[in-house]
Tab-separated table of C-alpha atoms in Angstrom:
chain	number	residue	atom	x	y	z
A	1	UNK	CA	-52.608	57.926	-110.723
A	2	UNK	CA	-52.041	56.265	-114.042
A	3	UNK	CA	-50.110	53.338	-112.854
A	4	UNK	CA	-47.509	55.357	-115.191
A	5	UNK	CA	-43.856	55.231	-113.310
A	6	UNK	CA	-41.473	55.819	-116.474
A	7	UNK	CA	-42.359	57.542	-120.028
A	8	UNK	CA	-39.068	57.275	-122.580
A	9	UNK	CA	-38.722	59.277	-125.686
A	10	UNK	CA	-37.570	57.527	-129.243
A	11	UNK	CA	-35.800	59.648	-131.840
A	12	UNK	CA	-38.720	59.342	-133.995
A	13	UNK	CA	-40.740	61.048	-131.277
A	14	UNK	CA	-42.573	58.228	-130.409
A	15	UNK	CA	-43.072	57.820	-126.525
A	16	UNK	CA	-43.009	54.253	-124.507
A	17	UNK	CA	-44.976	54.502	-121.373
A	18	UNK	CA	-44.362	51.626	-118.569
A	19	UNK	CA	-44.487	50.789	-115.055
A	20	UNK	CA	-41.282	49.134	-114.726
A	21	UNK	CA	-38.160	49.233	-116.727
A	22	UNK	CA	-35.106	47.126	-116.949
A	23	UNK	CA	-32.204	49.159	-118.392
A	24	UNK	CA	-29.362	46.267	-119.802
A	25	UNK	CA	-26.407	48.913	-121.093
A	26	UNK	CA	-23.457	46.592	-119.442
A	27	UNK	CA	-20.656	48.973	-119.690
A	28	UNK	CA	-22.264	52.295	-121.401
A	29	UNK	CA	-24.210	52.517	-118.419
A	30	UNK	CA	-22.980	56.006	-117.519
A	31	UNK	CA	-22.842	56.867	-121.117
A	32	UNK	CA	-25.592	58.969	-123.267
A	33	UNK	CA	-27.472	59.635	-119.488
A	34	UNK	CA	-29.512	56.712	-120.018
A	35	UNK	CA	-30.179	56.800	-116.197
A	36	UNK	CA	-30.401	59.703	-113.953
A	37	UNK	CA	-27.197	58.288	-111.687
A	38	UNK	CA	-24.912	55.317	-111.986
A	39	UNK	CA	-25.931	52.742	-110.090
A	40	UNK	CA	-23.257	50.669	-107.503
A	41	UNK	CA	-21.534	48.450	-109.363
A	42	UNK	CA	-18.153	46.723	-109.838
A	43	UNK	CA	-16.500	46.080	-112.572
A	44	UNK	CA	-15.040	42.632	-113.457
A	45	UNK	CA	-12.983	40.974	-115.763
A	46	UNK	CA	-13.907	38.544	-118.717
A	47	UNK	CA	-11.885	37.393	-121.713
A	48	UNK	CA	-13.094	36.957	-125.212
A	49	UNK	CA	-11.575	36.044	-128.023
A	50	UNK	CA	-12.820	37.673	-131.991
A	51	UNK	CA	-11.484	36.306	-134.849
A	52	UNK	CA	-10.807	38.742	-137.784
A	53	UNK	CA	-13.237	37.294	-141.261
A	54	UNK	CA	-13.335	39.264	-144.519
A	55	UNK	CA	-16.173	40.538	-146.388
A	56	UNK	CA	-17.030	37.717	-148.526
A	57	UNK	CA	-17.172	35.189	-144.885
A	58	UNK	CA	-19.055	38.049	-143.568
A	59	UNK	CA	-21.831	37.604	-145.666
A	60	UNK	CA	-22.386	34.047	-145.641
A	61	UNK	CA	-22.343	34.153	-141.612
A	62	UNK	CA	-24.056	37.271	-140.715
A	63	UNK	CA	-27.843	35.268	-140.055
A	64	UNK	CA	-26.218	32.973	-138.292
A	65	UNK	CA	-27.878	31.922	-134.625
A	66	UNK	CA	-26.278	33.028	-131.415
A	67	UNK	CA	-24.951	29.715	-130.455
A	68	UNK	CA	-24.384	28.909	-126.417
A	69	UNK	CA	-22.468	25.289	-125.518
A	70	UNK	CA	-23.942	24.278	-122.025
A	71	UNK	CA	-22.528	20.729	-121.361
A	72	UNK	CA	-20.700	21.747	-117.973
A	73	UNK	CA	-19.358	24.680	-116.536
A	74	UNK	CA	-17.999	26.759	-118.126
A	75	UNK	CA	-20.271	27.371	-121.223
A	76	UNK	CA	-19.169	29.239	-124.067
A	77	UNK	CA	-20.921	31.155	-126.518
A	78	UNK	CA	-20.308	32.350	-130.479
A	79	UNK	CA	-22.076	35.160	-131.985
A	80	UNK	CA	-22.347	36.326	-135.518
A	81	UNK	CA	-20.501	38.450	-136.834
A	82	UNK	CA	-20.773	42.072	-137.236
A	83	UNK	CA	-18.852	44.673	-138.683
A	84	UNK	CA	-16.696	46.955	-135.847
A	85	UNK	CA	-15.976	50.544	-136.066
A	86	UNK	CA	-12.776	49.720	-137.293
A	87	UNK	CA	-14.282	48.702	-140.387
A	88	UNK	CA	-13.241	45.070	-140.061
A	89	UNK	CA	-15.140	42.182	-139.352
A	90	UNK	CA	-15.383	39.468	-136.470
A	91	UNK	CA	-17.118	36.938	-134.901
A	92	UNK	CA	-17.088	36.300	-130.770
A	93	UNK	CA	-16.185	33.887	-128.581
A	94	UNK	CA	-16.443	33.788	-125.169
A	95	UNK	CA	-16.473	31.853	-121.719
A	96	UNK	CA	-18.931	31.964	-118.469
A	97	UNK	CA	-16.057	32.661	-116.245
A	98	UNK	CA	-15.598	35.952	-114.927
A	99	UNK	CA	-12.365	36.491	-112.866
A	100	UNK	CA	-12.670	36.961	-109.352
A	101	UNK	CA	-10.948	40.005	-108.404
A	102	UNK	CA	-13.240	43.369	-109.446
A	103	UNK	CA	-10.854	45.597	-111.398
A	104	UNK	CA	-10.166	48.747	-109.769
A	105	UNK	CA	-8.691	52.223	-110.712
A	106	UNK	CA	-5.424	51.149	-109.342
């Protein structure tokens, strides 16, 4: 044996041989068939907050850091912004707290 438990394809052809693999697709995971079944999981809910920039704020943010506030619970986080399908431009906010209650198909 090879030691050899997952090979993965890249478009460019190139192939990534490993023993163990940690797939981290959040809410696309049974998108694209990234994995052969979806795993057991429950959904929950989170609120974030993006704030609409324009172009010209775009580009004098976009290298900003990742930036995560950890001084009690909850933390909150800001990322950069990028550019949505939409076309427009925003950057994220966000809280550690995650609602209780799973959401459900109801």
């Amino acid at each position: 044996s090879s030691g050899i438990n997952a090979e993965y394809g890249l478009e460019g052809g190139a192939m990534i041989n490993c023993g163990k693999v940690c797939i981290t697709t959040g809410s696309f995971t049974g998108f694209f068939n990234l994995l052969p079944g979806i795993p057991d999981m429950k959904l929950m809910g989170h609120t974030v907050m993006k704030f609409e920039i324009d172009a010209e704020t775009f580009e004098r943010c976009k290298s900003l850091p990742s930036v995560i506030v950890c001084t009690e619970l909850p933390y909150i986080y800001l990322l950069p912004p990028i550019r949505y399908p939409n076309g427009k431009y925003y950057i994220k906010l966000g809280p550690s707290v995650w609602f209780d209650n799973p959401v459900t198909k109801e």
